[in-house]
Tab-separated table of C-alpha atoms in Angstrom:
chain	number	residue	atom	x	y	z
Y	202	UNK	CA	8.636	19.034	-6.736
Y	203	UNK	CA	11.531	20.822	-4.579
Y	204	UNK	CA	14.839	19.661	-5.014
Y	205	UNK	CA	15.695	17.537	-1.918
Y	206	UNK	CA	18.243	18.609	-0.279
Y	207	UNK	CA	20.326	15.283	0.039
Y	208	UNK	CA	20.875	12.502	-1.964
Y	209	UNK	CA	20.984	8.688	-0.995
Y	210	UNK	CA	24.378	7.453	-2.130
Y	211	UNK	CA	23.906	4.010	-1.641
Y	212	UNK	CA	21.833	1.561	0.790
Y	213	UNK	CA	22.880	-1.686	3.393
Y	214	UNK	CA	20.651	-3.748	5.297
Y	215	UNK	CA	22.382	-1.975	8.190
Y	216	UNK	CA	21.864	2.153	6.956
Y	217	UNK	CA	22.300	4.859	4.521
Y	218	UNK	CA	24.801	6.942	2.636
Y	219	UNK	CA	23.598	10.237	2.467
Y	220	UNK	CA	25.096	13.710	0.880
Y	221	UNK	CA	24.189	16.445	1.941
Y	222	UNK	CA	23.458	19.809	0.167
Y	223	UNK	CA	22.313	22.316	2.179
Y	224	UNK	CA	23.514	24.190	5.563
Y	225	UNK	CA	21.182	22.403	8.472
Y	226	UNK	CA	21.851	20.853	11.426
Y	227	UNK	CA	21.172	17.399	12.261
Y	228	UNK	CA	17.734	17.348	13.674
Y	229	UNK	CA	16.739	19.031	10.337
Y	230	UNK	CA	18.013	17.319	8.447
Y	231	UNK	CA	16.286	13.342	10.352
Y	232	UNK	CA	13.353	16.006	9.708
Y	233	UNK	CA	14.136	16.208	5.938
Y	234	UNK	CA	13.889	12.513	5.120
Y	235	UNK	CA	11.151	12.212	7.044
Y	236	UNK	CA	11.650	10.883	10.245
Y	237	UNK	CA	9.098	12.339	13.373
Y	238	UNK	CA	10.486	14.254	15.907
Y	239	UNK	CA	10.662	11.436	18.326
Y	240	UNK	CA	12.280	8.902	15.725
Y	241	UNK	CA	15.371	11.828	15.319
Y	242	UNK	CA	15.684	11.681	18.653
Y	243	UNK	CA	16.745	8.545	19.028
Y	244	UNK	CA	18.784	7.909	16.731
Y	245	UNK	CA	20.272	10.773	17.821
Y	246	UNK	CA	20.471	9.425	21.266
Y	247	UNK	CA	21.462	6.143	19.982
Y	248	UNK	CA	24.796	7.693	18.173
Y	249	UNK	CA	23.408	6.390	14.729
Y	250	UNK	CA	23.913	9.265	12.793
Y	251	UNK	CA	27.738	9.730	11.659
Y	252	UNK	CA	29.384	11.761	9.140
Y	253	UNK	CA	33.164	10.401	9.068
Y	254	UNK	CA	32.568	8.410	11.846
Y	255	UNK	CA	31.951	10.453	14.223
Y	256	UNK	CA	28.932	11.020	16.103
Y	257	UNK	CA	26.088	14.012	15.543
Y	258	UNK	CA	24.468	15.843	17.918
Y	259	UNK	CA	20.844	17.604	17.139
Y	260	UNK	CA	23.025	21.096	16.578
Y	261	UNK	CA	25.607	19.693	14.794
Y	262	UNK	CA	26.325	21.823	12.064
Y	263	UNK	CA	26.159	20.503	7.917
Y	264	UNK	CA	27.251	21.765	5.137
Y	265	UNK	CA	27.181	20.509	1.362
Y	266	UNK	CA	28.866	17.934	0.391
Y	267	UNK	CA	28.449	16.080	3.658
Y	268	UNK	CA	28.647	12.735	3.814
Y	269	UNK	CA	26.178	11.270	6.519
Y	270	UNK	CA	25.748	7.780	7.713
Y	271	UNK	CA	22.144	7.000	9.263
Y	272	UNK	CA	22.076	3.456	10.810
Y	273	UNK	CA	18.957	1.586	10.901
Y	274	UNK	CA	17.182	0.408	14.692
Y	275	UNK	CA	19.075	-3.235	15.197
Y	276	UNK	CA	16.138	-5.585	14.806
Y	277	UNK	CA	16.018	-8.978	16.113
Y	278	UNK	CA	15.672	-11.426	13.063
Y	279	UNK	CA	12.352	-13.184	13.207
Y	280	UNK	CA	12.628	-16.788	13.199
Y	281	UNK	CA	11.475	-19.061	10.336
Y	282	UNK	CA	8.645	-20.899	11.277
Y	283	UNK	CA	8.393	-23.727	8.686
Y	284	UNK	CA	4.350	-24.322	9.004
Y	285	UNK	CA	4.278	-20.333	7.588
Y	286	UNK	CA	4.480	-19.772	3.486
Y	287	UNK	CA	5.899	-17.454	2.449
Y	288	UNK	CA	4.390	-14.419	0.974
Y	289	UNK	CA	4.894	-13.571	-2.880
Y	290	UNK	CA	6.856	-10.291	-2.806
Y	291	UNK	CA	5.861	-7.940	-5.550
Y	292	UNK	CA	8.287	-4.722	-5.435
Y	293	UNK	CA	11.428	-4.317	-2.939
Y	294	UNK	CA	12.646	-1.114	-2.272
Y	295	UNK	CA	15.999	-0.387	-3.310
Y	296	UNK	CA	16.796	1.364	0.104
Y	297	UNK	CA	15.362	-1.122	2.049
Y	298	UNK	CA	12.372	0.516	3.258
Y	299	UNK	CA	9.368	-0.678	2.036
Y	300	UNK	CA	8.028	-3.540	-0.227
Y	301	UNK	CA	4.742	-4.866	-1.446
Y	302	UNK	CA	3.640	-8.020	-1.361
Y	303	UNK	CA	0.433	-10.164	-3.345
Y	304	UNK	CA	-2.573	-10.700	-0.795
Y	305	UNK	CA	-4.243	-13.874	-1.795
Y	306	UNK	CA	-7.880	-13.645	-0.831
Y	307	UNK	CA	-9.367	-15.203	2.317
Y	308	UNK	CA	-6.183	-13.981	4.173
Y	309	UNK	CA	-5.635	-11.351	7.415
Y	310	UNK	CA	-3.417	-9.079	6.724
Y	311	UNK	CA	-3.288	-8.930	10.207
Y	312	UNK	CA	-3.973	-11.236	13.232
Y	313	UNK	CA	-7.766	-10.958	14.828
Y	314	UNK	CA	-6.726	-13.121	18.171
Y	315	UNK	CA	-8.110	-15.900	16.265
Y	316	UNK	CA	-4.814	-17.927	15.728
Y	317	UNK	CA	-4.792	-17.387	11.361
Y	318	UNK	CA	-1.675	-17.150	9.061
Y	319	UNK	CA	-1.446	-13.551	8.142
Y	320	UNK	CA	-0.124	-11.870	5.602
Y	321	UNK	CA	2.390	-9.864	7.838
Y	322	UNK	CA	3.229	-13.605	8.783
Y	323	UNK	CA	3.725	-14.804	5.323
Y	324	UNK	CA	5.907	-11.539	4.709
Y	325	UNK	CA	8.109	-11.980	7.439
Y	326	UNK	CA	8.569	-15.516	6.546
Y	327	UNK	CA	9.964	-14.266	3.086
Y	328	UNK	CA	11.673	-11.794	4.574
Y	329	UNK	CA	14.097	-14.576	5.944
Y	330	UNK	CA	14.119	-16.701	2.842
Y	331	UNK	CA	15.505	-13.061	0.922
Y	332	UNK	CA	17.522	-12.108	3.692
Y	333	UNK	CA	15.905	-8.809	3.610
Y	334	UNK	CA	16.551	-6.565	7.230
Y	335	UNK	CA	13.695	-5.013	8.802
Y	336	UNK	CA	10.622	-6.040	10.507
Y	337	UNK	CA	7.424	-5.281	8.315
Y	338	UNK	CA	4.297	-3.412	9.187
Y	339	UNK	CA	1.379	-3.113	6.607
Y	340	UNK	CA	0.624	0.357	5.329
Y	341	UNK	CA	-2.361	-0.921	3.996
Y	342	UNK	CA	-5.424	-2.997	5.056
Y	343	UNK	CA	-7.101	-4.767	2.707
Y	344	UNK	CA	-10.625	-7.061	3.822
Y	345	UNK	CA	-9.902	-10.539	4.015
Y	346	UNK	CA	-11.546	-11.398	0.942
Y	347	UNK	CA	-9.935	-9.459	-1.398
Y	348	UNK	CA	-6.695	-9.938	-2.809
Y	349	UNK	CA	-3.439	-7.881	-4.266
Y	350	UNK	CA	-0.885	-5.403	-3.493
Y	351	UNK	CA	-0.108	-4.387	-0.189
Y	352	UNK	CA	2.772	-2.339	0.561
Y	353	UNK	CA	4.477	-2.585	4.343
Y	354	UNK	CA	7.386	-0.716	5.814
Y	355	UNK	CA	10.583	-2.313	7.169
Y	356	UNK	CA	11.993	0.385	9.604
Y	357	UNK	CA	10.722	2.320	12.060
Y	358	UNK	CA	12.224	5.432	11.996
Y	359	UNK	CA	10.683	5.526	7.986
Y	360	UNK	CA	7.412	4.372	9.168
Y	361	UNK	CA	5.791	7.961	9.251
Y	362	UNK	CA	7.103	9.363	5.995
Y	363	UNK	CA	5.531	6.662	4.169
Y	364	UNK	CA	2.171	6.642	7.189
Y	365	UNK	CA	2.491	10.276	5.480
Y	366	UNK	CA	2.540	9.095	1.712
Y	367	UNK	CA	-0.501	6.520	2.119
Y	368	UNK	CA	-2.852	9.166	4.921
Y	369	UNK	CA	-2.068	11.773	1.853
Y	370	UNK	CA	-4.707	10.671	-0.502
Y	371	UNK	CA	-2.642	12.960	-3.101
Y	372	UNK	CA	-2.825	10.832	-6.914
Y	373	UNK	CA	0.286	12.867	-7.922
Y	374	UNK	CA	2.417	10.934	-4.856
Y	375	UNK	CA	0.121	7.473	-4.370
Y	376	UNK	CA	-2.265	5.964	-6.761
Y	377	UNK	CA	-4.076	2.999	-6.345
Y	378	UNK	CA	-5.922	0.944	-9.223
Y	379	UNK	CA	-8.296	-1.953	-8.292
Y	380	UNK	CA	-9.608	-3.996	-10.770
Y	381	UNK	CA	-13.718	-5.740	-10.014
Y	382	UNK	CA	-16.178	-7.684	-11.521
Y	383	UNK	CA	-19.720	-5.994	-11.114
Y	384	UNK	CA	-23.414	-7.331	-11.615
Y	385	UNK	CA	-25.212	-6.234	-14.614
Y	386	UNK	CA	-23.757	-4.013	-17.306
Y	387	UNK	CA	-22.032	-0.728	-16.608
Y	388	UNK	CA	-22.221	1.042	-20.116
Y	389	UNK	CA	-20.008	4.083	-18.859
Y	390	UNK	CA	-17.455	5.773	-16.233
Y	391	UNK	CA	-19.556	6.711	-13.179
Y	392	UNK	CA	-17.451	9.153	-10.626
Y	393	UNK	CA	-18.787	8.444	-7.184
Y	394	UNK	CA	-18.914	11.075	-4.599
Y	395	UNK	CA	-20.506	9.989	-1.797
Y	396	UNK	CA	-19.458	10.183	1.688
Y	397	UNK	CA	-19.176	6.466	3.725
Y	398	UNK	CA	-20.050	5.715	7.634
Y	399	UNK	CA	-20.658	3.016	9.840
Y	400	UNK	CA	-24.161	1.345	9.904
Y	401	UNK	CA	-26.130	1.935	12.376
Y	402	UNK	CA	-28.283	-1.564	11.864
Y	403	UNK	CA	-24.902	-3.798	11.296
Y	404	UNK	CA	-21.985	-3.809	12.556
Y	405	UNK	CA	-20.399	-5.188	9.543
Y	406	UNK	CA	-21.659	-3.406	6.730
Y	407	UNK	CA	-21.134	0.647	5.957
Y	408	UNK	CA	-23.588	2.968	4.946
Y	409	UNK	CA	-23.337	5.295	1.638
Y	410	UNK	CA	-24.489	8.587	1.465
Y	411	UNK	CA	-23.369	10.011	5.699
Y	412	UNK	CA	-19.910	9.803	7.699
Y	413	UNK	CA	-16.522	10.957	5.591
Y	414	UNK	CA	-16.158	11.718	1.930
Y	415	UNK	CA	-15.440	9.118	0.010
Y	416	UNK	CA	-14.220	8.949	-3.692
Y	417	UNK	CA	-14.602	6.388	-6.422
Y	418	UNK	CA	-13.913	6.549	-10.414
Y	419	UNK	CA	-15.423	3.197	-11.990
Y	420	UNK	CA	-14.829	3.017	-15.695
Y	421	UNK	CA	-15.748	-0.489	-17.474
Y	422	UNK	CA	-13.605	-2.593	-19.656
Y	423	UNK	CA	-16.193	-4.797	-21.041
Y	424	UNK	CA	-18.436	-7.558	-20.538
Y	425	UNK	CA	-18.785	-10.989	-19.841
Y	426	UNK	CA	-21.302	-13.649	-18.864
Y	427	UNK	CA	-20.707	-15.450	-15.884
Y	428	UNK	CA	-21.159	-19.048	-14.972
Y	429	UNK	CA	-24.559	-18.839	-13.662
Y	430	UNK	CA	-25.489	-17.192	-17.059
Y	431	UNK	CA	-25.801	-13.771	-15.498
Y	432	UNK	CA	-23.660	-11.045	-16.826
Y	433	UNK	CA	-21.302	-8.971	-15.127
Y	434	UNK	CA	-19.231	-6.101	-16.499
Y	435	UNK	CA	-15.084	-6.081	-15.417
Y	436	UNK	CA	-14.196	-2.068	-13.953
Y	437	UNK	CA	-11.334	-0.681	-13.029
Y	438	UNK	CA	-11.600	1.649	-10.053
Y	439	UNK	CA	-9.573	4.538	-8.870
Y	440	UNK	CA	-9.883	6.167	-5.538
Y	441	UNK	CA	-8.461	9.055	-4.069
Y	442	UNK	CA	-9.950	8.208	-0.825
Y	443	UNK	CA	-9.356	4.958	1.220
Y	444	UNK	CA	-12.605	4.429	3.568
Y	445	UNK	CA	-13.757	0.961	5.122
Y	446	UNK	CA	-15.387	-1.440	2.119
Y	447	UNK	CA	-15.061	2.099	-0.371
Y	448	UNK	CA	-15.419	-0.062	-3.917
Y	449	UNK	CA	-18.130	-2.426	-2.255
Y	450	UNK	CA	-20.713	0.410	-0.941
Y	451	UNK	CA	-20.309	2.173	-4.054
Y	452	UNK	CA	-20.602	-0.509	-6.000
Y	453	UNK	CA	-23.710	-1.454	-4.922
Y	454	UNK	CA	-25.251	2.340	-4.517
Y	455	UNK	CA	-24.805	2.218	-8.289
Y	456	UNK	CA	-26.866	-0.653	-8.069
Y	457	UNK	CA	-24.216	-3.435	-9.512
Y	458	UNK	CA	-22.518	-4.487	-6.423
Y	459	UNK	CA	-19.217	-6.254	-6.998
Y	460	UNK	CA	-19.748	-10.254	-8.111
Y	461	UNK	CA	-19.871	-12.571	-5.364
Y	462	UNK	CA	-20.185	-9.777	-2.642
Y	463	UNK	CA	-23.096	-11.479	-0.426
Y	464	UNK	CA	-22.753	-8.638	2.483
Y	465	UNK	CA	-23.561	-5.962	-0.382
Y	466	UNK	CA	-26.665	-7.582	-2.119
Y	467	UNK	CA	-24.884	-9.401	-4.711
Y	468	UNK	CA	-25.474	-13.292	-5.431
Y	469	UNK	CA	-23.148	-15.672	-4.076
Y	470	UNK	CA	-20.742	-16.949	-7.095
Y	471	UNK	CA	-17.517	-19.900	-6.584
Y	472	UNK	CA	-14.403	-17.699	-6.325
Y	473	UNK	CA	-15.984	-15.799	-3.532
Y	474	UNK	CA	-15.667	-11.519	-3.799
Y	475	UNK	CA	-14.201	-10.840	-7.581
Y	476	UNK	CA	-12.213	-7.594	-6.340
Y	477	UNK	CA	-8.876	-7.239	-6.519
Y	478	UNK	CA	-6.206	-4.640	-5.718
Y	479	UNK	CA	-4.718	-4.165	-8.691
Y	480	UNK	CA	-1.731	-1.598	-9.466
Y	481	UNK	CA	-0.532	1.074	-7.490
Y	482	UNK	CA	1.917	4.061	-8.806
Y	483	UNK	CA	3.835	5.629	-5.721
Y	484	UNK	CA	6.536	8.283	-5.293
Y	485	UNK	CA	9.368	7.092	-2.592
Y	486	UNK	CA	8.786	9.736	0.194
Y	487	UNK	CA	12.604	9.365	0.523
Y	488	UNK	CA	14.396	8.653	-2.444
Y	489	UNK	CA	11.678	10.629	-4.904
Y	490	UNK	CA	11.886	7.651	-6.907
Y	491	UNK	CA	8.358	6.685	-8.994
Y	492	UNK	CA	8.047	3.226	-9.133
Y	493	UNK	CA	4.927	1.071	-9.972
Y	494	UNK	CA	3.592	-2.338	-8.270
Y	495	UNK	CA	1.336	-4.853	-10.221
Y	496	UNK	CA	-0.447	-7.843	-8.457
Y	497	UNK	CA	-1.633	-9.832	-11.603
Y	498	UNK	CA	-5.480	-10.486	-11.429
Y	499	UNK	CA	-5.641	-14.021	-9.815
Y	500	UNK	CA	-7.234	-17.626	-11.340
Y	501	UNK	CA	-10.419	-17.438	-8.807
Y	502	UNK	CA	-11.302	-14.431	-12.413
Y	503	UNK	CA	-13.289	-15.948	-15.002
Y	504	UNK	CA	-10.609	-16.261	-18.244
Y	505	UNK	CA	-12.412	-13.704	-20.074
Y	506	UNK	CA	-12.015	-11.029	-17.313
Y	507	UNK	CA	-7.964	-11.901	-16.666
Y	508	UNK	CA	-8.350	-10.851	-20.590
Y	509	UNK	CA	-10.247	-7.751	-20.081
Y	510	UNK	CA	-7.356	-6.720	-17.635
Y	511	UNK	CA	-4.681	-7.512	-19.719
Y	512	UNK	CA	-6.546	-5.425	-22.132
Y	513	UNK	CA	-6.319	-2.542	-20.266
Y	514	UNK	CA	-3.373	-2.193	-18.417
Y	515	UNK	CA	-1.173	1.153	-18.147
């Protein structure tokens, strides 16, 4: 990775202090930090980029050694609703630009108009409790019945940088590893490169064999016997694309649907869908630092499955 033209000196709830390394103008500097053209224009027009207390214009020249101060867009503090439980935060970005939360099963990430409490609301509650500034916006989605890691951005200026990270599907920048139980015995690793599209006959389902490219790698970790007496395989799943229901559709296409996935042909079990967003490794789009985030496999999985997951940690 090429050396960034800047170095982040420090961060506060109000903004960043940045040491500049090259010849540039202010607008180019903001673009290098990952701001969109509109975001950079908003920062400059509101006087939120300064050098030694002097507000910088779009075409102001910068030289190596300049120290810039970038103030975040002011965000009204969220009110704390005592009826909304705080999310479990797995990671908080040292720069204050992002965080990761642990989503329980049976919880929506975003509202669907029904008034149900969402993970986004729980993250906002956790931020109020911990004094974390910003307005959380989910960068990823998980199905309601899937648990685990979900990334959020916290400041609108840097949303495009994190959106670009998630959309890149570049495993050197962002990699995701899921833990799942699938029906039957999966004897060897299975690489699935099968496109996924919408099922024309059932709006709730996706279809394997047509649509957008989708790639998943299933790696068996061991077998176990479910409470029903049926055999299941614990698998680690890595994906390099992010299609709706991707792991569920690919697992079913292999003849090993995810345990509890009634939509794709699995038998009902207690505990629901046995799919968990387990580990995520990201290269921060602003600082360039690498972080690994992990959500422990929850207790709704059988104890033997959790033991297999613990043994397979990377």
